[in-house]
PDB file of N, CA and C in Angstrom:
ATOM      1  N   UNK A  32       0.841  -1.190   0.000  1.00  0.00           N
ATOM      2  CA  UNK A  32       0.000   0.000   0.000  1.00  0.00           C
ATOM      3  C   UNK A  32       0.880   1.245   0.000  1.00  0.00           C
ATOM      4  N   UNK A  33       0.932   2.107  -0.598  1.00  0.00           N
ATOM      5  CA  UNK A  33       1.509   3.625  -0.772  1.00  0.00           C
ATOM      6  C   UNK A  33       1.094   4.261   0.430  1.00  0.00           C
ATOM      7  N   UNK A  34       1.798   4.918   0.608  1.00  0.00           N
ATOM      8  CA  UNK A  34       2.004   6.133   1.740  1.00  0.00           C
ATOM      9  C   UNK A  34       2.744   7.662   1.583  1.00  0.00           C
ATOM     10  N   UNK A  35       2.195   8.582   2.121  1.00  0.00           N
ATOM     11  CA  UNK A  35       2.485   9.769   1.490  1.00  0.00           C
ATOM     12  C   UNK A  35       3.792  10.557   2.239  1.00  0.00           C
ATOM     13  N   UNK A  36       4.978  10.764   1.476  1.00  0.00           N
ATOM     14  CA  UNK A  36       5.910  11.379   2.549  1.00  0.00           C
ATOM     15  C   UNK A  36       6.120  13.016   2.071  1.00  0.00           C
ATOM     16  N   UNK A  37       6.877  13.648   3.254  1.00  0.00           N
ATOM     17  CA  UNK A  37       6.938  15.011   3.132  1.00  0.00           C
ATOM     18  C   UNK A  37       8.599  15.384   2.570  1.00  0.00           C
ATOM     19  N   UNK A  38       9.188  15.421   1.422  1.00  0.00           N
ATOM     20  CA  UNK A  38      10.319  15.499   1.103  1.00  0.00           C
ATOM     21  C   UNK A  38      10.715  16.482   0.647  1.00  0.00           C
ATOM     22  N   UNK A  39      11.924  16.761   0.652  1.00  0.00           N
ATOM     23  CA  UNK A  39      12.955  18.135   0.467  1.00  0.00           C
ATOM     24  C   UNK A  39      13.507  18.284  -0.848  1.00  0.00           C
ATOM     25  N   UNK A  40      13.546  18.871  -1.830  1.00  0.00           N
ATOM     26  CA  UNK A  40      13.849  18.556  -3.166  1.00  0.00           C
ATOM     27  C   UNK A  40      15.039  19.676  -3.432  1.00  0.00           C
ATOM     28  N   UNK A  41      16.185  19.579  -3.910  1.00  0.00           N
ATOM     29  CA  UNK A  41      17.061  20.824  -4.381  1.00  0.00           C
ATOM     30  C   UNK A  41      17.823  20.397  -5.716  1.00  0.00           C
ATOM     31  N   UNK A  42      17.342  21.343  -6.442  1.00  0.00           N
ATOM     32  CA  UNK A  42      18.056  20.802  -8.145  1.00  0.00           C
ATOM     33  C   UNK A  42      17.981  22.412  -8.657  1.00  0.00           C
ATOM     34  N   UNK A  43      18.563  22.349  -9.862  1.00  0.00           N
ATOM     35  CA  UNK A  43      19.100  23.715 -10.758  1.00  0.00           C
ATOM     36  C   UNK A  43      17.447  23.442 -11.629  1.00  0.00           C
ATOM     37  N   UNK A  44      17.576  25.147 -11.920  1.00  0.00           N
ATOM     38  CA  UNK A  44      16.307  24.878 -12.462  1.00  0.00           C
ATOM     39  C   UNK A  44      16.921  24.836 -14.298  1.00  0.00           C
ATOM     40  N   UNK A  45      15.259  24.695 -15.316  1.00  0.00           N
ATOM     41  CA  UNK A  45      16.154  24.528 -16.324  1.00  0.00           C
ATOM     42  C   UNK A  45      17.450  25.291 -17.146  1.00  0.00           C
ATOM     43  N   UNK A  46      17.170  26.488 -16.738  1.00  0.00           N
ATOM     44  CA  UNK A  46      18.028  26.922 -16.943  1.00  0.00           C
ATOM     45  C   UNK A  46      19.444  27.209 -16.790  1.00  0.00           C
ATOM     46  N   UNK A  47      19.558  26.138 -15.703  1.00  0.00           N
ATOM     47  CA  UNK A  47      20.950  25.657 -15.244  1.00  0.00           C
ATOM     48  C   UNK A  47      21.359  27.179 -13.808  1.00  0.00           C
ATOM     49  N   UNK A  48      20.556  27.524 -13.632  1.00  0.00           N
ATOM     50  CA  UNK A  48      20.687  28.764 -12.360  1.00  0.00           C
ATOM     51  C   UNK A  48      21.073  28.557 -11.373  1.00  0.00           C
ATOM     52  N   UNK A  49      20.853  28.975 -10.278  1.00  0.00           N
ATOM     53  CA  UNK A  49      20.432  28.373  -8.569  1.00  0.00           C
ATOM     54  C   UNK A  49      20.225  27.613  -8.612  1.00  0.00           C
ATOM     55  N   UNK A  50      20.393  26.796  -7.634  1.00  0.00           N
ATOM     56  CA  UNK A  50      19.884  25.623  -7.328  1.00  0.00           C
ATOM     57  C   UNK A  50      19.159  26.336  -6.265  1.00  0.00           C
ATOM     58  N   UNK A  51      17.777  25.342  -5.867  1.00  0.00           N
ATOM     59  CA  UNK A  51      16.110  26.057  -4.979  1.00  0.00           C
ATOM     60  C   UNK A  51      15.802  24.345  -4.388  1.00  0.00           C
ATOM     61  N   UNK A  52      15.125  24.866  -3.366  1.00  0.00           N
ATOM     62  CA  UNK A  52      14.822  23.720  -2.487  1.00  0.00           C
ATOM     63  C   UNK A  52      13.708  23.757  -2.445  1.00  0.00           C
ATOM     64  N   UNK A  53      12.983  23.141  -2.537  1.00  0.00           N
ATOM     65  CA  UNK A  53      10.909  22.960  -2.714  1.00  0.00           C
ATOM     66  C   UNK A  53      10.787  21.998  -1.883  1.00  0.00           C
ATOM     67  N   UNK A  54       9.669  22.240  -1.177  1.00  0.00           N
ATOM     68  CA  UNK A  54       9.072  21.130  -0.374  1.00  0.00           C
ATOM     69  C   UNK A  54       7.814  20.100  -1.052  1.00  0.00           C
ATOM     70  N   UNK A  55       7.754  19.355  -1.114  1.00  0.00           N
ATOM     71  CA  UNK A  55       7.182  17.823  -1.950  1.00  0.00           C
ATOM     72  C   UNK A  55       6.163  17.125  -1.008  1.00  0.00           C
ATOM     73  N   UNK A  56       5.247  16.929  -1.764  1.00  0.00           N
ATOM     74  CA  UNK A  56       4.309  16.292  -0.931  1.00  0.00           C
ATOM     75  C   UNK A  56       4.434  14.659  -1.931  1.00  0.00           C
ATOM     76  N   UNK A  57       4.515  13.515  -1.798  1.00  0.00           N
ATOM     77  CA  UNK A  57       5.122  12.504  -2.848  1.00  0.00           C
ATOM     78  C   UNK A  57       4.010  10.905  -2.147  1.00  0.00           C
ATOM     79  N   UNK A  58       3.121  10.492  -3.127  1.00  0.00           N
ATOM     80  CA  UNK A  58       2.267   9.242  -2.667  1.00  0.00           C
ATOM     81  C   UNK A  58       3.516   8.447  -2.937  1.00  0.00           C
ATOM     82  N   UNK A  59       3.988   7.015  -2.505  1.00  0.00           N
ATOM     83  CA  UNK A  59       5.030   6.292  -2.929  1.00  0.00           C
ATOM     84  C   UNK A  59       4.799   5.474  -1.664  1.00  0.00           C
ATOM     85  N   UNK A  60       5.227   4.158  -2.439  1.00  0.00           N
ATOM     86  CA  UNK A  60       5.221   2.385  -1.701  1.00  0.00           C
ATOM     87  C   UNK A  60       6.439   2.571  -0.450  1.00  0.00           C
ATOM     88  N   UNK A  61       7.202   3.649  -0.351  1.00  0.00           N
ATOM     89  CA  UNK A  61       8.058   3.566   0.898  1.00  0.00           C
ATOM     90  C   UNK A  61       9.076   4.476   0.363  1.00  0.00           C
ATOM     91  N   UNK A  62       9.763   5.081   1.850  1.00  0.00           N
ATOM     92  CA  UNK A  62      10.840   6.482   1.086  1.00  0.00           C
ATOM     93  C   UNK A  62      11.760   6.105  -0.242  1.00  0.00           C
ATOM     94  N   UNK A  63      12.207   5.259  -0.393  1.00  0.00           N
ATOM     95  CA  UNK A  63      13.451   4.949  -1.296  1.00  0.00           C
ATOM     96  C   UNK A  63      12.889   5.268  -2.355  1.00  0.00           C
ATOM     97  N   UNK A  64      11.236   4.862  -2.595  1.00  0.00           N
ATOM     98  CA  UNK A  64      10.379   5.081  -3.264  1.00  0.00           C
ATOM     99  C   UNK A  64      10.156   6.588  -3.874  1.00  0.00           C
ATOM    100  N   UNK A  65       9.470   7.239  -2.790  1.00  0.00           N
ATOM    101  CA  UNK A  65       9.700   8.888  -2.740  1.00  0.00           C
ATOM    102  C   UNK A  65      10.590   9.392  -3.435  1.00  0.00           C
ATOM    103  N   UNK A  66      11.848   8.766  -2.930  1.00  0.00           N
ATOM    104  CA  UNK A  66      13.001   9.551  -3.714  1.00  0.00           C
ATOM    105  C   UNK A  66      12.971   9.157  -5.103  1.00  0.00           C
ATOM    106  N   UNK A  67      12.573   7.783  -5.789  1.00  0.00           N
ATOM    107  CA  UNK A  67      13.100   7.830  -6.904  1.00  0.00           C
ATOM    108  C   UNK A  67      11.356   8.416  -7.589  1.00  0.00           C
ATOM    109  N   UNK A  68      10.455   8.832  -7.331  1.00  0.00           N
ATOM    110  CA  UNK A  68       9.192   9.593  -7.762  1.00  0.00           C
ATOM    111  C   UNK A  68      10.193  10.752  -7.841  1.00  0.00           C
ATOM    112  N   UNK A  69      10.884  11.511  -6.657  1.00  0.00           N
ATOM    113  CA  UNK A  69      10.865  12.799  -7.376  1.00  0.00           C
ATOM    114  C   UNK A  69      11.957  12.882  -8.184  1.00  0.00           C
ATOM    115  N   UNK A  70      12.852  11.870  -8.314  1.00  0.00           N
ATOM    116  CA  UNK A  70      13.965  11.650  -9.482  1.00  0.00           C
ATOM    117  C   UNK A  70      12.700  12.020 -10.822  1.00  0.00           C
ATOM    118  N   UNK A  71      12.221  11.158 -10.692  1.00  0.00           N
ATOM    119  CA  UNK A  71      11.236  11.514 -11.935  1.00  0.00           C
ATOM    120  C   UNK A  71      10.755  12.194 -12.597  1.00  0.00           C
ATOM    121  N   UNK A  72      10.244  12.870 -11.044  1.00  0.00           N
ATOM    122  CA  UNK A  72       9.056  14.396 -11.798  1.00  0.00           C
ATOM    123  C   UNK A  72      10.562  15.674 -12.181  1.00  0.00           C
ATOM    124  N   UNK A  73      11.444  15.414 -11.590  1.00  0.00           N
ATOM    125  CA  UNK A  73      12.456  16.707 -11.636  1.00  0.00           C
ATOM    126  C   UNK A  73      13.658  16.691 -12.008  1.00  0.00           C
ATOM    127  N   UNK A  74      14.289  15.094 -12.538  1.00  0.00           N
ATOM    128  CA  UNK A  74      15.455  14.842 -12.793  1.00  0.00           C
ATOM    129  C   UNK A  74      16.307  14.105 -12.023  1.00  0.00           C
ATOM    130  N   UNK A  75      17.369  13.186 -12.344  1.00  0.00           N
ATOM    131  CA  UNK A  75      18.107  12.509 -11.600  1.00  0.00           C
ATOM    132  C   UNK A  75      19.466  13.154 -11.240  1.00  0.00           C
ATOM    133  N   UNK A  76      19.468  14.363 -11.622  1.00  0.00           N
ATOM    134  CA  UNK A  76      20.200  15.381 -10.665  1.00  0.00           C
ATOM    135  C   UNK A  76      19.834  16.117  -9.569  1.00  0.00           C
ATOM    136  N   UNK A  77      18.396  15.461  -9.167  1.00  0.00           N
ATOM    137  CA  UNK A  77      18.111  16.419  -8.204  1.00  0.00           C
ATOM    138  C   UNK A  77      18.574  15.805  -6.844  1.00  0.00           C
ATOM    139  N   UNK A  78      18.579  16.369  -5.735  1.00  0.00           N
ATOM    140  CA  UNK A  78      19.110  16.113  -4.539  1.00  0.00           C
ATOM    141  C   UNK A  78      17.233  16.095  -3.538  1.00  0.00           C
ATOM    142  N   UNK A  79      16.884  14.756  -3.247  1.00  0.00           N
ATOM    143  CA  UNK A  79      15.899  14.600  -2.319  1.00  0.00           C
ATOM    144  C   UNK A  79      16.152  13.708  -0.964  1.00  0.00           C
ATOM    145  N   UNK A  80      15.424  14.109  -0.029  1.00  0.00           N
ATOM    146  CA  UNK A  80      15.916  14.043   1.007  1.00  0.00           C
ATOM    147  C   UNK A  80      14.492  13.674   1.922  1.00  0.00           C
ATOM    148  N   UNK A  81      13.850  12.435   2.342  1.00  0.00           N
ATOM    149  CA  UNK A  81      12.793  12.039   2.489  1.00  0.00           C
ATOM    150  C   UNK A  81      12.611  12.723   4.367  1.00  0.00           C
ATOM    151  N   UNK A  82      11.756  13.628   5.036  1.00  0.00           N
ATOM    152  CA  UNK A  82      12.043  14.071   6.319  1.00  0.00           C
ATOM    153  C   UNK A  82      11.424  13.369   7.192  1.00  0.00           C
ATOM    154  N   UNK A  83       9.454  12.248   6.189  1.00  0.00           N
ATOM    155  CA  UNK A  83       8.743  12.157   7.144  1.00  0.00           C
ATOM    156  C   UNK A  83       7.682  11.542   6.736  1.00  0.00           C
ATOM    157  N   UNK A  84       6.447  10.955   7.135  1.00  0.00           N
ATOM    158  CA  UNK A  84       5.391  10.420   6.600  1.00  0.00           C
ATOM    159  C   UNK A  84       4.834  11.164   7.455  1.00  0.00           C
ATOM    160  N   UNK A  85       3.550  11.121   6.188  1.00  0.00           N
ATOM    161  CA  UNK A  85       2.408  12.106   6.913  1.00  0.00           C
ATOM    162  C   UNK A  85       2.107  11.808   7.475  1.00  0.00           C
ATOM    163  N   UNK A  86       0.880  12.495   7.905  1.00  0.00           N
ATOM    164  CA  UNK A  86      -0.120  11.727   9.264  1.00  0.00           C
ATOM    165  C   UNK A  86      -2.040  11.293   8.206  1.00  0.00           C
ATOM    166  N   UNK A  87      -2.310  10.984   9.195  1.00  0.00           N
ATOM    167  CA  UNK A  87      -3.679  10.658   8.262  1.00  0.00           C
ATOM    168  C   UNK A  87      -4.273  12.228   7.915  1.00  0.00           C
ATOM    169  N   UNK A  88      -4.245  12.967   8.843  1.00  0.00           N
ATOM    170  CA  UNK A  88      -5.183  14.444   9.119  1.00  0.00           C
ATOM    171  C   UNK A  88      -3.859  15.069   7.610  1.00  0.00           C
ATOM    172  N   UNK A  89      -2.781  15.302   7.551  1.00  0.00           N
ATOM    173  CA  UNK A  89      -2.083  15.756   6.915  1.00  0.00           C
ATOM    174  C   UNK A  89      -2.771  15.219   5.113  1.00  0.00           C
ATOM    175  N   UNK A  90      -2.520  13.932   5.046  1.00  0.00           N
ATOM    176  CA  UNK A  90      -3.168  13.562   3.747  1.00  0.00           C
ATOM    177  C   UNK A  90      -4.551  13.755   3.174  1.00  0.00           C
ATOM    178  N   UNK A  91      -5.382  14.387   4.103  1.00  0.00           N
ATOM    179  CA  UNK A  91      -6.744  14.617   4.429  1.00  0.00           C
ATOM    180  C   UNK A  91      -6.868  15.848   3.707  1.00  0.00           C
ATOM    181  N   UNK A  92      -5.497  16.799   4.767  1.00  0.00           N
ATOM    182  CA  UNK A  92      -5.666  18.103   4.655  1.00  0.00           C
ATOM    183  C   UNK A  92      -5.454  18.368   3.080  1.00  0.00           C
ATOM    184  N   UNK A  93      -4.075  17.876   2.367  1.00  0.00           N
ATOM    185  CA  UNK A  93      -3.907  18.141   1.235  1.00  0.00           C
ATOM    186  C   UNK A  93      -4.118  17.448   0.118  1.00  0.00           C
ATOM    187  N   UNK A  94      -5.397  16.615   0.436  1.00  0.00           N
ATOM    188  CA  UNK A  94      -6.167  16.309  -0.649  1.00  0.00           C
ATOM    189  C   UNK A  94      -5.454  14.780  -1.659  1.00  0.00           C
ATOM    190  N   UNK A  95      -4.887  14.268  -0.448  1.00  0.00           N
ATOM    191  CA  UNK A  95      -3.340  13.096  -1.309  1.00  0.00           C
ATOM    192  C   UNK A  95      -4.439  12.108  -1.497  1.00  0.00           C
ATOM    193  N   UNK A  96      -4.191  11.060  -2.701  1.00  0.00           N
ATOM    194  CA  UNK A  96      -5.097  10.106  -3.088  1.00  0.00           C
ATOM    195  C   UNK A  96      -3.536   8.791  -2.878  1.00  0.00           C
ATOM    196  N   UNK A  97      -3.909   8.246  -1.873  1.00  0.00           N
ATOM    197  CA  UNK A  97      -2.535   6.918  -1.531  1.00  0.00           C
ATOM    198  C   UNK A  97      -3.228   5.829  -2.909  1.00  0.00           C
ATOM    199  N   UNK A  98      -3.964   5.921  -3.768  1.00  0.00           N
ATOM    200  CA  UNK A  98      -3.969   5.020  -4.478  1.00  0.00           C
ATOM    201  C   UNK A  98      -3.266   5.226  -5.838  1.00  0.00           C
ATOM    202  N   UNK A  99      -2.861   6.348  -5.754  1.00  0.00           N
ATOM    203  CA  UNK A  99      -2.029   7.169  -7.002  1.00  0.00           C
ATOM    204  C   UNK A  99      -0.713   7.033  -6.478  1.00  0.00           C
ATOM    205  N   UNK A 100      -0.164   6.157  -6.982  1.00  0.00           N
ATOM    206  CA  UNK A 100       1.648   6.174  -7.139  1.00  0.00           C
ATOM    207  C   UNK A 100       2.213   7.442  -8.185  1.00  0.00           C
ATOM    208  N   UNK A 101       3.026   8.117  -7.240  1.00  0.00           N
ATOM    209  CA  UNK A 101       3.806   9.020  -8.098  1.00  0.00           C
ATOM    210  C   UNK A 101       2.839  10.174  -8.118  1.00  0.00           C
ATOM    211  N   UNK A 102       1.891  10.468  -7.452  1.00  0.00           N
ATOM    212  CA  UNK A 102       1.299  12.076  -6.917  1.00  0.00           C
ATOM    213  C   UNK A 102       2.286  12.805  -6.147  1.00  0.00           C
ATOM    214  N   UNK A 103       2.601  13.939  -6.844  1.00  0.00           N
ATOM    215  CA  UNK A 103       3.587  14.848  -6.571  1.00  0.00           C
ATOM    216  C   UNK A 103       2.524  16.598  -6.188  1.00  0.00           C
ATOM    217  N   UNK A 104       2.769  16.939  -4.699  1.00  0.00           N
ATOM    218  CA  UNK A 104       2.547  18.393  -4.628  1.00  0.00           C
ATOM    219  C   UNK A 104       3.698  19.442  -4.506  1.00  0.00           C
ATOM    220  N   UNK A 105       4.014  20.590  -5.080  1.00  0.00           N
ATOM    221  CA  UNK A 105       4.894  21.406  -4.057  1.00  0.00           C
ATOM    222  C   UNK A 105       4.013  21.941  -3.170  1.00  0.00           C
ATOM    223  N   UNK A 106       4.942  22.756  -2.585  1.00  0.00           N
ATOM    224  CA  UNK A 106       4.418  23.506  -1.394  1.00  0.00           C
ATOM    225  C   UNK A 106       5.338  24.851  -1.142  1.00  0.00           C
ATOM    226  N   UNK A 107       4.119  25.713  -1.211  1.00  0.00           N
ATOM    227  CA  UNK A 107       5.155  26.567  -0.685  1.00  0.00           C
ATOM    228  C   UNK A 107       6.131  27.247   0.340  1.00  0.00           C
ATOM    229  N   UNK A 108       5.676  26.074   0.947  1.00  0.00           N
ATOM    230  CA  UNK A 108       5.865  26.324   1.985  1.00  0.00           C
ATOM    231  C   UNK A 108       5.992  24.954   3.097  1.00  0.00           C
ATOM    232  N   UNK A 109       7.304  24.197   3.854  1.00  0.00           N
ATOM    233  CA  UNK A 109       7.393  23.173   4.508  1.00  0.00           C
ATOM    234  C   UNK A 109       6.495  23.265   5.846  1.00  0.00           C
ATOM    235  N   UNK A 110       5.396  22.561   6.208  1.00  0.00           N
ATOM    236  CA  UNK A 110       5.204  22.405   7.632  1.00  0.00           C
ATOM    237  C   UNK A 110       5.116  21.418   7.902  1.00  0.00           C
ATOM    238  N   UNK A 111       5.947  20.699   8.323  1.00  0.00           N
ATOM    239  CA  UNK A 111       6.124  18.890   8.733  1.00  0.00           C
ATOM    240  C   UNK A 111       6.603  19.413   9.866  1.00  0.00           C
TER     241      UNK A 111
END
């Protein structure tokens, strides 16, 4: 069964700039998992860093469907 974790994402954007850190909301079968979802959505140069699994009220709050592998949110903001 998938479970939703709260992960840290930092990669160059396309334009090869800054590198920026986004916070990730990621459905996935277990962190190792997580990480290679957001390899996916953002590149296998990116640097992710899994902090946490949600809580039930958390997946509630932001609307996560655990039957969707590979549902990706940002956020603008981290509150884990």
């Amino acid at each position: 069964m998938n479970r939703a974790y709260g992960v840290q994402v930092t990669a160059r954007g396309p334009d090869g700039g800054e590198e920026r850190t986004v916070p990730v909301l990621v459905v996935a079968g277990d962190e190792q998992d997580a990480v290679l979802v957001v390899a996916e959505a953002v590149g296998a140069d990116a640097e992710a860093e899994v902090l946490r699994e949600l809580s039930d009220a958390e997946i509630l709050e932001h609307d996560l469907d655990l039957k969707q592998r590979g549902a990706a949110k940002s956020l603008a903001m981290l509150r884990l």
